[in-house]
Amino acid sequence: MTSLASKTPSSVRGGLLDLNQLWRSLPQALAKLDPRALWRNPVMFIVEVGSVFTTVLALTDPSVLAWIITVWLWLTVVFANLAEAVAEGRGKAQAAALRAAKQDTMAYLEDGREIAATELKQGDVVVVEAGQVIPGDGDVIEGIASVDESAITGESAPVIRESGGDRSAVTGGTKVLSDRIVVRITQKPGESFVDRMIALVEGANRQKTPNEIALNILLAALTIIFLLSVVTLQPLAIFSKAYQAAAPDTIAINAHGVTGIVLVSLIVCLIPTTIGALLSAIGIAGMDRLVQRNVLAMSGRAVEAAGDVNTLLLDKTGTITLGNRQASEFVPVDGVSASELADAAQLSSLADETPEGRSIVVLAKNEFGLREREPGLMTDATFVPFTAQTRMSGVDIEPSLQSGEGRAVGAVAGGRQIRKGAAGAVIKWVGHSSDEVSEIVDGISASGGTPLVVAEKGRILGVIHLKDVVKSGMRARFDEMRKMGIRTVMITGDNPRTAAAIAAEAGVDDFLAEATPEDKLALIKKEQEGGRLVAMTGDGTNDAPALAQADVGVAMNTGTSAAKEAGNMVDLDSDPTKLIEIVEIGKQLLITRGALTTFSIANDIAKYFAIIPAIFAAVYPGLDALNVMRLHSPGSAILSAVIFNALVIVALIPLALRGVRYRPSSASALLRRNLWIYGLGGVIVPFLGIKLIDLIIQFIPGI
């Protein structure tokens, strides 16, 4: 399977960076120097104001050191903009791939008129035949067709779209390969699914998430605190100079106090410029990682909420289990032979096109040599379809009907009435039960299987054992969720005994059996009342209320338009298990943000030890003890700190885009890891980096 990411250049897919990518993003980074755009990032806006100030000072009182510091301060702003530009550039590359998939198409209305696809309105009905492109988003209301959705999902294998059910939604820009369908347009003009995808992956509609806003407020507060702290240094320096007249003048302090360039350098190095520069890129990259996995997040808030999820609601079929329940055994009651039960089960399943129904027909043929009979040739048979209300299906056969072999299959006077289905429904249809039947049903349910009771005209013949297999590795993944404090709940329409057996085998924390749409909605509300965030998947119209209620609602792309509108994420691959990946990506986003915030604040400590002693050691010789790095001179100390402050932003761009490696663990374990790796590392790395830069620049004249 290929994905949307496969259409994107390799240089923008991974977390690694290359020079070409930086070069392509540079014009956008320079455009972001516009103060009207930069003021939304208060930390970097202060750096830009400081850069303008030092530029003026360098022009009025030029020196080598002043100009070098000024250049590096401007580079600090450009590098910060570059981080955001690179992140947005990745989205633009994906958007370009989507635009290439769009084309000017014509729409053929049901009344025979032909109009441009852009003129379609919500509610219009169009006809699409083999070889034509579907002109807009909508639901199939008539027909069935094979559709090529590779332009959207990257998946080359065609999919089936048909009227009714949960696979009726079609997307504009996809192509019908066979047959003919009638589609009712559900999109508003200019708001197609592809148009929304393009806007979202470009970042045009990306709004800051609550956590991001809160962190911005924290960074702004820290910036104000450091501004006030640095401002107080000027009167302190003037006072110190007055009483230390014998001290030699330095680049740091002159007769008028601390030089303006040094003050600006100190502010830039002490405020949290690193995380301030990377914060926006981290958020954009989080949405980008979802797009690479063919998941479209309708907002950054949804990605962030995924990282804070406390409860996961997972469908059993297709998510926890393989979803292809197969008939494995016919269990007759006393007085009924296995072949008689198999014959009745096969007859009741001839018109059942579900995988379970077909497996019953095949098992009867393989185990008992019963030839499969064609339902179309059984003109005297009336097939009873399965409904959610009756919870059973079957067949009514006239007594005169003969099989293809000439053998009477309607030997019972008055014909045969055969039903198969849920135990409760069939027992109610028969009107009585027995301890033997209950024992068989309970035994199959307890083993994790699904029992289907077969009855004929007032008597129960036996039970069909359907098996569903739990996907390998699910228990380990649920154990990981549990380590993170996430509670998993399996949703199934099975009876409680079957649900309990599957839940125990898979390792989920709880289950909801015989679930209805109302039950799902009630469960979500109950979880949310306790202050927990809930995530779930769905694809049908009946899932829409629950998807809308959930904090993270992942709709399947194969599902109905109602489901996709209700959810805040759409999985283009329609893989229910991807919900677990989405939660992991959300966790990775929050972990990355926390790790880089820790690093940014920690490395300010090292820069403090580099600059403060350099400024005041001349007038307060005792401060020289704090010059633990033994930097060459006050000028080289200040310049080294400024250069390191700029370069560390570029060095951390790949980590911000790729994300910190995700390992399932508790919040306390994550905190310890952050403090040890990014806290301690944030202190040590600047000491080494600043000292190395000092060794290089000490030979520059005038430093």
XYZ file of C-alpha atoms in Angstrom:
703
model
C 0.000 0.000 0.000
C 1.254 3.434 -0.899
C 0.136 6.577 0.801
C -0.202 10.263 0.194
C 3.331 10.619 1.499
C 4.638 8.492 -1.365
C 3.734 11.282 -3.772
C 5.860 13.737 -1.817
C 9.597 14.213 -2.425
C 11.663 12.116 -0.052
C 13.381 15.193 1.319
C 10.149 16.426 2.853
C 8.765 13.104 4.065
C 11.129 12.239 6.868
C 12.278 14.156 9.870
C 15.761 14.646 8.404
C 16.753 17.850 6.724
C 18.783 18.565 3.622
C 20.267 21.711 2.172
C 17.871 21.756 -0.781
C 14.920 21.755 1.578
C 16.397 24.646 3.572
C 17.145 26.580 0.389
C 13.596 26.110 -0.945
C 12.133 27.343 2.359
C 14.449 30.369 2.685
C 12.299 32.846 0.654
C 9.293 32.067 2.832
C 11.424 32.437 5.974
C 12.554 35.897 4.816
C 8.948 36.872 4.051
C 8.027 35.997 7.628
C 10.330 38.789 8.862
C 7.364 41.095 8.327
C 6.526 42.358 11.855
C 2.801 42.036 11.058
C 3.309 38.282 10.799
C 5.938 37.893 13.490
C 4.126 39.675 16.316
C 2.011 36.523 16.863
C 5.193 34.920 18.206
C 6.114 37.282 21.077
C 9.509 35.690 21.775
C 10.790 36.024 18.232
C 9.162 39.431 17.856
C 11.344 40.660 20.769
C 14.397 39.175 19.024
C 13.534 41.028 15.819
C 13.058 44.311 17.679
C 16.438 43.734 19.343
C 18.015 43.033 15.949
C 16.709 46.332 14.587
C 18.083 48.110 17.675
C 21.559 46.565 17.342
C 21.572 47.400 13.627
C 21.040 51.075 14.479
C 23.777 50.933 17.154
C 26.179 49.226 14.750
C 25.583 51.987 12.194
C 26.112 54.799 14.682
C 29.074 53.235 16.509
C 30.511 50.589 14.179
C 32.846 47.826 15.331
C 33.648 44.270 14.219
C 31.971 42.763 17.252
C 28.862 44.941 16.923
C 28.323 43.957 13.299
C 28.962 40.241 13.878
C 26.497 40.175 16.794
C 23.945 42.076 14.698
C 24.254 39.607 11.814
C 23.806 36.613 14.134
C 20.795 38.176 15.831
C 19.135 38.569 12.434
C 20.100 34.993 11.603
C 18.413 33.882 14.834
C 15.113 35.350 13.599
C 15.588 33.892 10.112
C 16.384 30.422 11.522
C 13.245 30.557 13.672
C 11.166 31.471 10.616
C 12.978 28.775 8.663
C 11.793 26.089 11.103
C 8.164 27.067 10.512
C 8.717 27.511 6.769
C 10.235 24.027 6.416
C 7.308 22.494 8.324
C 4.816 24.361 6.140
C 6.825 23.465 3.036
C 6.285 19.762 3.738
C 2.551 20.404 3.813
C 2.717 22.434 0.602
C 4.457 19.548 -1.175
C 1.625 17.235 -0.125
C -0.921 19.854 -1.172
C 0.739 20.049 -4.582
C 0.257 16.299 -4.966
C -3.428 16.737 -4.153
C -3.797 19.631 -6.591
C -2.281 17.466 -9.295
C -5.052 14.964 -8.579
C -7.710 17.626 -9.146
C -8.813 18.326 -12.671
C -11.520 20.243 -14.424
C -14.373 17.770 -14.756
C -17.887 17.875 -16.103
C -20.942 16.776 -14.184
C -23.831 14.964 -15.861
C -27.043 15.737 -14.020
C -29.822 13.212 -13.679
C -32.038 15.272 -15.993
C -29.452 15.015 -18.802
C -27.875 18.451 -18.456
C -24.077 18.811 -18.522
C -22.436 21.449 -16.298
C -18.976 22.171 -14.875
C -18.244 20.396 -11.617
C -17.552 23.771 -9.962
C -21.200 24.739 -10.557
C -22.621 21.840 -8.580
C -24.745 22.692 -5.572
C -25.536 20.708 -2.467
C -28.386 18.308 -3.226
C -27.731 17.977 -6.983
C -27.986 14.434 -8.354
C -25.400 13.356 -10.944
C -24.835 10.200 -12.976
C -21.287 8.825 -13.242
C -20.420 5.986 -15.608
C -17.313 3.874 -16.173
C -14.288 5.971 -17.144
C -15.708 9.214 -15.752
C -14.406 11.226 -12.816
C -16.764 11.764 -9.886
C -17.391 15.545 -9.990
C -17.951 16.151 -6.280
C -18.294 14.683 -2.819
C -21.528 12.836 -2.218
C -23.374 9.626 -1.401
C -24.287 6.866 -3.854
C -28.088 6.636 -3.949
C -28.346 4.106 -6.770
C -26.079 1.427 -8.235
C -22.724 -0.116 -7.414
C -19.323 0.570 -8.991
C -15.617 -0.042 -8.685
C -13.850 3.261 -7.896
C -10.182 4.245 -8.200
C -9.327 6.390 -5.148
C -5.555 6.382 -5.639
C -5.591 10.156 -6.193
C -6.712 10.572 -2.579
C -5.405 7.581 -0.649
C -2.440 6.483 -2.758
C -3.918 2.979 -2.762
C -3.829 1.504 -6.271
C -6.414 -1.219 -5.590
C -9.951 -0.095 -6.515
C -12.728 -0.057 -3.935
C -16.431 -0.816 -4.170
C -18.968 1.954 -3.604
C -22.667 1.138 -3.463
C -25.961 2.657 -2.415
C -27.093 2.094 1.152
C -24.960 0.831 4.003
C -21.716 2.343 5.214
C -19.778 2.337 1.921
C -21.834 4.841 0.014
C -19.628 7.933 0.303
C -17.602 8.989 -2.746
C -14.998 11.737 -3.072
C -14.717 14.260 -5.876
C -11.703 13.653 -8.122
C -11.876 9.863 -7.886
C -12.629 7.781 -10.965
C -15.312 5.181 -11.664
C -13.743 2.115 -13.274
C -16.817 0.012 -13.935
C -20.604 0.097 -13.935
C -22.756 3.147 -13.243
C -23.724 5.008 -10.077
C -26.057 7.860 -9.220
C -24.616 10.296 -6.681
C -26.293 12.959 -4.556
C -23.846 15.833 -3.972
C -23.326 16.642 -0.280
C -20.610 19.301 -0.538
C -21.096 23.027 -0.662
C -19.523 24.889 -3.600
C -15.769 25.274 -3.073
C -15.769 23.075 0.034
C -14.973 19.657 -1.386
C -13.051 17.127 0.649
C -9.941 17.627 -1.500
C -10.190 21.424 -1.158
C -10.328 21.110 2.631
C -7.398 18.693 2.594
C -5.292 21.128 0.564
C -6.057 24.020 2.909
C -5.353 21.960 6.005
C -2.080 20.355 4.932
C -0.806 23.751 3.759
C -1.416 25.057 7.255
C -3.623 27.865 5.948
C -6.401 27.010 8.395
C -4.200 25.826 11.246
C -5.190 27.447 14.508
C -3.169 27.280 17.696
C -4.300 24.562 20.072
C -5.159 25.281 23.750
C -1.875 23.803 25.001
C 0.063 25.756 22.388
C -1.675 28.970 23.415
C -0.944 28.256 27.084
C 2.728 27.616 26.308
C 2.899 30.835 24.281
C 1.555 32.719 27.291
C 4.203 31.077 29.501
C 6.968 31.998 27.053
C 5.679 35.571 26.846
C 5.681 35.782 30.654
C 9.256 34.476 30.847
C 10.280 36.988 28.194
C 8.802 39.860 30.196
C 10.537 38.639 33.370
C 13.928 38.502 31.623
C 13.328 41.910 30.040
C 12.737 43.418 33.462
C 15.769 41.597 34.874
C 18.081 42.813 32.118
C 16.806 46.390 32.355
C 17.883 46.501 36.006
C 21.459 45.654 34.989
C 21.991 49.068 33.404
C 21.680 51.182 36.596
C 23.659 48.499 38.448
C 26.460 48.745 35.879
C 26.507 52.565 36.002
C 26.649 52.509 39.786
C 29.414 49.878 39.771
C 31.476 51.851 37.260
C 31.292 54.961 39.410
C 32.911 53.145 42.321
C 35.352 51.107 40.246
C 37.006 53.907 38.330
C 40.264 52.005 38.254
C 38.710 49.107 36.392
C 39.621 49.006 32.711
C 36.923 49.686 30.126
C 35.672 46.603 28.296
C 33.305 45.842 25.499
C 30.727 45.037 28.166
C 30.832 48.157 30.308
C 31.913 51.669 29.438
C 31.473 55.049 31.019
C 27.767 55.006 30.228
C 27.116 51.556 31.670
C 26.405 48.327 29.801
C 26.504 48.762 26.030
C 23.204 48.430 24.193
C 24.442 45.592 22.005
C 25.451 43.574 25.066
C 22.066 44.166 26.712
C 20.213 42.984 23.593
C 22.502 39.958 23.332
C 21.781 39.116 26.946
C 18.023 39.392 26.440
C 18.082 37.192 23.325
C 20.206 34.539 24.997
C 18.188 34.394 28.209
C 14.623 34.425 26.876
C 13.385 30.992 25.648
C 14.210 31.587 21.989
C 14.755 27.901 21.176
C 11.247 26.674 21.977
C 9.785 29.986 20.820
C 11.361 29.389 17.411
C 10.289 25.736 17.160
C 6.828 25.759 18.779
C 4.860 26.421 15.602
C 6.943 23.913 13.607
C 6.222 21.200 16.198
C 2.457 21.715 15.820
C 2.563 21.727 12.023
C 4.772 18.622 11.999
C 2.269 16.774 14.213
C -0.478 17.227 11.619
C 2.041 16.374 8.899
C 2.847 13.020 10.528
C -0.857 12.170 10.455
C -1.096 13.089 6.762
C 1.880 10.824 6.060
C -0.189 7.998 7.550
C -3.183 8.975 5.404
C -5.120 10.528 8.274
C -6.589 13.986 7.801
C -6.987 15.962 11.031
C -9.599 18.675 10.714
C -7.762 20.785 13.311
C -4.599 20.880 15.375
C -6.852 20.670 18.427
C -7.818 17.124 17.377
C -4.163 16.023 17.170
C -3.450 17.476 20.593
C -6.580 15.901 22.067
C -5.378 12.532 20.766
C -2.293 12.922 22.923
C -4.428 13.523 26.016
C -6.922 10.693 25.412
C -7.848 8.660 28.487
C -10.352 6.207 26.975
C -10.281 4.366 23.630
C -13.491 2.906 22.238
C -12.629 0.199 19.699
C -14.956 -1.876 17.548
C -14.333 -5.574 17.952
C -14.821 -6.660 14.361
C -11.999 -5.575 12.074
C -10.169 -3.707 14.825
C -9.467 -6.169 17.619
C -10.353 -9.271 15.632
C -9.733 -10.113 11.980
C -13.424 -9.604 11.355
C -13.972 -12.609 9.094
C -15.919 -14.941 11.346
C -15.978 -18.386 9.804
C -18.208 -21.385 10.486
C -16.029 -23.998 12.141
C -18.446 -26.614 13.478
C -22.043 -27.838 13.401
C -23.191 -28.879 16.894
C -26.512 -30.789 16.662
C -28.860 -31.430 19.592
C -29.824 -34.968 20.620
C -31.962 -36.712 18.020
C -30.596 -34.662 15.118
C -27.726 -35.796 12.941
C -24.889 -33.448 12.022
C -25.711 -33.867 8.319
C -29.341 -32.894 8.900
C -28.221 -29.772 10.755
C -25.706 -28.976 7.994
C -28.397 -29.346 5.306
C -30.738 -26.946 7.105
C -27.915 -24.490 7.840
C -26.826 -24.493 4.201
C -30.365 -23.930 2.912
C -30.867 -20.992 5.295
C -27.576 -19.450 4.147
C -27.892 -19.709 0.358
C -29.004 -16.096 0.005
C -26.741 -14.847 2.798
C -23.910 -12.968 1.066
C -22.064 -12.127 4.269
C -18.687 -13.838 4.880
C -20.321 -15.807 7.699
C -23.149 -17.006 5.464
C -20.798 -18.078 2.689
C -18.585 -19.921 5.198
C -21.611 -21.937 6.411
C -22.389 -23.037 2.842
C -18.744 -23.998 2.251
C -18.449 -25.917 5.562
C -21.590 -27.939 4.776
C -20.218 -28.753 1.330
C -16.734 -29.714 2.555
C -17.703 -31.638 5.692
C -20.834 -33.441 4.521
C -20.599 -33.455 0.732
C -23.702 -31.279 0.305
C -23.760 -29.712 -3.135
C -24.238 -25.952 -3.079
C -27.673 -25.110 -4.433
C -28.219 -21.984 -6.502
C -30.719 -19.666 -4.819
C -31.734 -18.284 -8.209
C -32.932 -21.752 -9.336
C -35.066 -22.289 -6.234
C -38.174 -20.623 -7.604
C -40.421 -22.100 -4.907
C -38.236 -20.816 -2.071
C -38.734 -17.531 -0.277
C -35.589 -16.257 1.393
C -35.977 -14.255 4.592
C -33.229 -11.616 4.876
C -31.500 -10.722 8.117
C -32.661 -7.541 9.843
C -31.477 -5.815 12.997
C -34.983 -6.177 14.408
C -35.471 -9.925 13.876
C -31.726 -10.786 14.270
C -32.200 -13.898 12.131
C -32.547 -15.008 8.519
C -33.773 -18.122 6.752
C -35.843 -19.661 3.986
C -39.400 -20.885 3.427
C -39.586 -23.796 0.933
C -42.701 -25.133 -0.794
C -43.179 -28.911 -0.459
C -43.022 -29.512 -4.231
C -39.521 -28.083 -4.643
C -36.906 -30.554 -5.892
C -33.179 -30.153 -5.670
C -30.907 -30.130 -8.670
C -30.156 -33.834 -8.015
C -33.825 -34.802 -8.097
C -33.845 -35.296 -4.315
C -36.729 -33.755 -2.438
C -35.628 -31.062 -0.039
C -39.190 -30.283 1.022
C -40.139 -33.679 2.360
C -41.959 -32.243 5.363
C -45.663 -31.780 4.750
C -46.556 -28.149 4.299
C -43.005 -27.262 3.297
C -39.996 -26.249 5.362
C -39.435 -23.116 7.392
C -35.817 -22.783 8.468
C -34.317 -19.972 10.532
C -30.825 -19.266 11.790
C -29.630 -16.392 13.926
C -29.012 -15.106 17.435
C -29.974 -17.614 20.129
C -32.556 -15.380 21.792
C -34.263 -14.483 18.518
C -34.489 -18.074 17.213
C -35.643 -19.463 20.571
C -38.370 -16.802 20.622
C -39.390 -17.804 17.074
C -39.541 -21.484 18.049
C -41.357 -20.751 21.286
C -39.307 -22.976 23.580
C -35.761 -23.994 24.440
C -33.900 -26.650 26.387
C -31.024 -26.925 28.808
C -29.007 -28.692 26.120
C -29.313 -25.765 23.706
C -28.449 -23.276 26.443
C -25.404 -25.323 27.392
C -24.135 -25.453 23.785
C -24.713 -21.705 23.289
C -23.005 -20.806 26.569
C -20.048 -23.074 25.804
C -19.449 -21.523 22.395
C -19.833 -17.993 23.800
C -17.472 -18.724 26.671
C -14.816 -19.861 24.208
C -15.022 -16.540 22.370
C -17.035 -17.889 19.459
C -20.384 -16.731 18.134
C -23.292 -19.207 18.323
C -25.959 -19.214 15.600
C -28.971 -21.357 16.455
C -30.667 -23.236 13.593
C -34.338 -24.214 13.869
C -36.931 -25.716 11.600
C -40.662 -25.441 12.043
C -40.982 -25.503 15.799
C -37.865 -27.443 16.753
C -34.228 -26.503 17.309
C -31.784 -28.554 15.223
C -28.520 -27.337 16.699
C -25.959 -24.562 16.774
C -23.381 -23.261 14.281
C -20.046 -22.303 15.857
C -18.564 -19.147 14.280
C -14.994 -18.263 15.178
C -13.381 -14.834 15.054
C -9.625 -14.571 15.566
C -8.000 -11.846 17.684
C -5.284 -10.050 15.724
C -1.751 -10.904 16.743
C 0.006 -8.361 18.934
C -3.190 -6.704 20.172
C -2.638 -7.698 23.806
C 0.845 -6.132 23.757
C -0.507 -2.903 22.273
C -3.249 -2.713 24.901
C -0.640 -3.302 27.602
C 1.235 -0.285 26.221
C -1.944 1.789 26.347
C -2.436 0.750 29.954
C 1.097 1.898 30.838
C 0.168 5.347 29.547
C -2.974 5.392 31.679
C -5.310 4.852 28.718
C -8.381 2.686 29.297
C -9.508 0.526 26.354
C -13.146 -0.447 25.818
C -14.249 -2.964 23.167
C -17.568 -2.245 21.433
C -19.436 -5.202 19.940
C -22.894 -6.376 18.985
C -22.129 -9.848 20.364
C -23.793 -11.215 23.465
C -22.072 -10.518 26.805
C -20.511 -13.983 27.164
C -18.887 -13.869 23.730
C -17.792 -10.290 24.308
C -16.249 -11.201 27.664
C -14.249 -14.066 26.135
C -12.875 -11.911 23.289
C -12.124 -9.062 25.708
C -10.179 -11.403 27.988
C -8.197 -12.854 25.070
C -7.390 -9.426 23.581
C -6.544 -7.848 26.936
C -8.906 -4.848 26.826
C -9.967 -3.222 30.080
C -13.727 -3.332 29.522
C -16.352 -4.078 26.890
C -19.826 -2.998 25.813
C -21.860 -5.919 24.455
C -24.962 -5.819 22.235
C -24.130 -2.162 21.648
C -26.556 0.177 19.907
C -25.745 3.718 18.676
C -27.519 5.052 21.768
C -25.366 2.834 23.992
C -22.164 4.176 22.403
C -23.258 7.775 22.889
C -24.242 7.126 26.503
C -20.893 5.446 27.219
C -18.934 8.392 25.777
C -20.905 10.894 27.836
C -20.394 8.809 30.975
C -16.628 8.712 30.405
C -16.491 12.451 29.719
C -18.409 13.246 32.897
C -15.414 11.930 34.814
C -13.153 14.449 33.063
C -11.704 11.903 30.639
C -11.072 12.463 26.918
C -12.543 9.813 24.628
C -11.484 8.618 21.175
C -13.454 6.327 18.868
C -13.815 5.261 15.238
C -16.912 4.867 13.084
C -18.101 4.727 9.513
C -21.891 4.654 9.466
C -24.573 7.299 9.756
C -25.587 5.703 13.051
C -22.047 6.379 14.346
C -22.303 10.124 13.622
C -23.726 11.183 17.034
C -21.004 9.288 18.912
C -18.261 10.593 16.583
C -19.462 14.146 17.152
C -19.556 13.634 20.924
C -16.093 12.022 21.163
C -13.093 14.274 21.737
C -11.291 12.441 18.924
C -13.711 11.027 16.358
C -11.996 9.168 13.514
C -14.318 8.572 10.557
C -13.495 6.001 7.902
C -13.125 7.361 4.356
C -15.281 4.483 3.105
C -18.034 5.578 5.471
C -20.976 7.863 4.948
C -20.733 11.626 4.509
C -22.569 12.060 7.819
C -19.831 10.139 9.653
C -17.044 12.146 7.988
C -18.738 15.433 8.808
C -19.279 14.408 12.440
C -15.680 13.284 13.143
C -12.684 15.566 13.518
C -10.354 13.158 11.695
C -10.767 11.075 8.546
C -8.734 7.915 7.916
C -8.230 7.713 4.159
C -7.234 4.034 4.413
C -10.348 3.178 6.455
C -8.316 1.109 8.898
C -9.983 1.082 12.349
C -6.778 -0.047 14.081
C -5.154 3.239 13.092
C -6.855 4.880 16.070
C -4.077 3.454 18.234
C -1.451 5.023 15.928
C -3.285 8.354 16.066
C -3.119 8.342 19.859
C 0.606 7.548 19.675
C 1.186 10.453 17.248
C -0.703 12.789 19.577
C 1.399 11.585 22.498
C 4.555 12.119 20.439
C 3.503 15.705 19.685
C 3.046 16.516 23.370
C 6.263 14.692 24.335
C 8.234 16.590 21.670
C 6.861 19.924 22.830
C 7.648 19.129 26.471
C 11.146 17.839 25.695
C 12.175 20.867 23.648
C 10.666 23.252 26.212
C 12.759 21.561 28.905
C 15.877 21.791 26.716
C 15.255 25.444 25.862
C 14.877 26.568 29.471
C 17.814 24.427 30.624
C 20.267 25.768 28.050
C 19.548 29.316 29.217
C 21.472 28.376 32.380
C 24.676 27.763 30.428
C 24.284 31.004 28.473
C 23.828 32.810 31.771
C 27.203 31.491 32.962
C 28.774 32.625 29.680
C 27.531 36.221 29.546
C 26.997 37.493 33.111
C 30.618 36.894 34.249
C 31.852 38.442 31.001
C 29.866 41.616 31.659
C 30.662 42.182 35.315
C 33.963 40.385 36.000
C 35.879 43.613 35.353
C 34.011 45.556 38.020
C 33.246 42.627 40.329
C 36.371 40.409 40.188
C 34.703 37.842 42.431
C 32.298 36.981 39.573
C 35.224 35.593 37.623
C 34.715 32.379 39.602
C 31.489 31.891 37.617
C 33.430 31.957 34.354
C 33.695 28.158 34.534
C 34.192 27.856 30.776
C 37.260 30.130 30.893
C 36.199 31.943 27.751
C 38.797 34.003 25.904
C 37.356 37.467 26.480
C 34.098 39.253 27.319
C 33.581 39.923 23.618
C 34.097 36.304 22.571
C 31.897 35.108 25.453
C 28.971 37.250 24.343
C 29.424 36.450 20.650
C 29.810 32.693 21.320
C 26.552 32.642 23.264
C 24.716 34.531 20.497
C 26.064 32.216 17.765
C 25.203 29.092 19.751
C 21.709 30.444 20.410
C 21.143 30.764 16.652
C 22.752 27.484 15.572
C 20.922 25.352 18.138
C 17.608 26.307 16.466
C 18.787 24.891 13.129
C 20.190 21.810 14.856
C 16.829 21.079 16.496
C 14.632 21.575 13.398
C 14.929 17.874 12.376
C 13.934 16.771 15.877
C 10.962 19.155 15.887
C 9.780 17.801 12.517
C 10.450 14.129 13.204
C 9.362 14.236 16.833
C 10.975 12.805 19.940
C 10.997 9.015 19.859
C 7.798 7.684 21.386
C 7.964 5.019 24.072
C 4.796 3.990 25.939
C 5.274 4.817 29.622
C 3.664 6.602 32.538
C 3.646 10.380 32.992
C 6.168 10.171 35.847
C 8.543 8.064 33.720
C 8.253 10.580 30.865
C 9.026 13.434 33.245
C 12.154 11.673 34.539
C 13.275 10.958 30.992
C 12.776 14.589 29.966
C 14.713 15.869 32.954
C 17.619 13.479 32.465
C 17.958 13.692 28.686
C 16.661 17.141 27.722
C 17.068 18.896 31.069
C 20.594 17.735 31.871
C 21.478 17.696 28.170
C 20.152 21.225 27.835
C 22.676 22.311 30.470
C 25.702 20.350 29.230
C 25.418 20.857 25.449
C 25.576 24.689 25.572
C 28.678 24.581 27.776
C 30.421 22.431 25.178
C 29.033 24.343 22.200
C 29.827 27.809 23.521
C 33.364 26.786 24.496
C 33.981 25.275 21.048
C 32.726 28.429 19.304
C 34.906 30.547 21.623
C 37.983 28.565 20.578
C 37.185 29.237 16.920
C 36.300 32.958 17.048
C 39.026 34.126 19.472
C 41.349 34.636 16.529
C 39.034 37.145 14.843
C 40.560 40.659 15.109
C 38.557 43.010 17.298
C 36.924 40.270 19.378
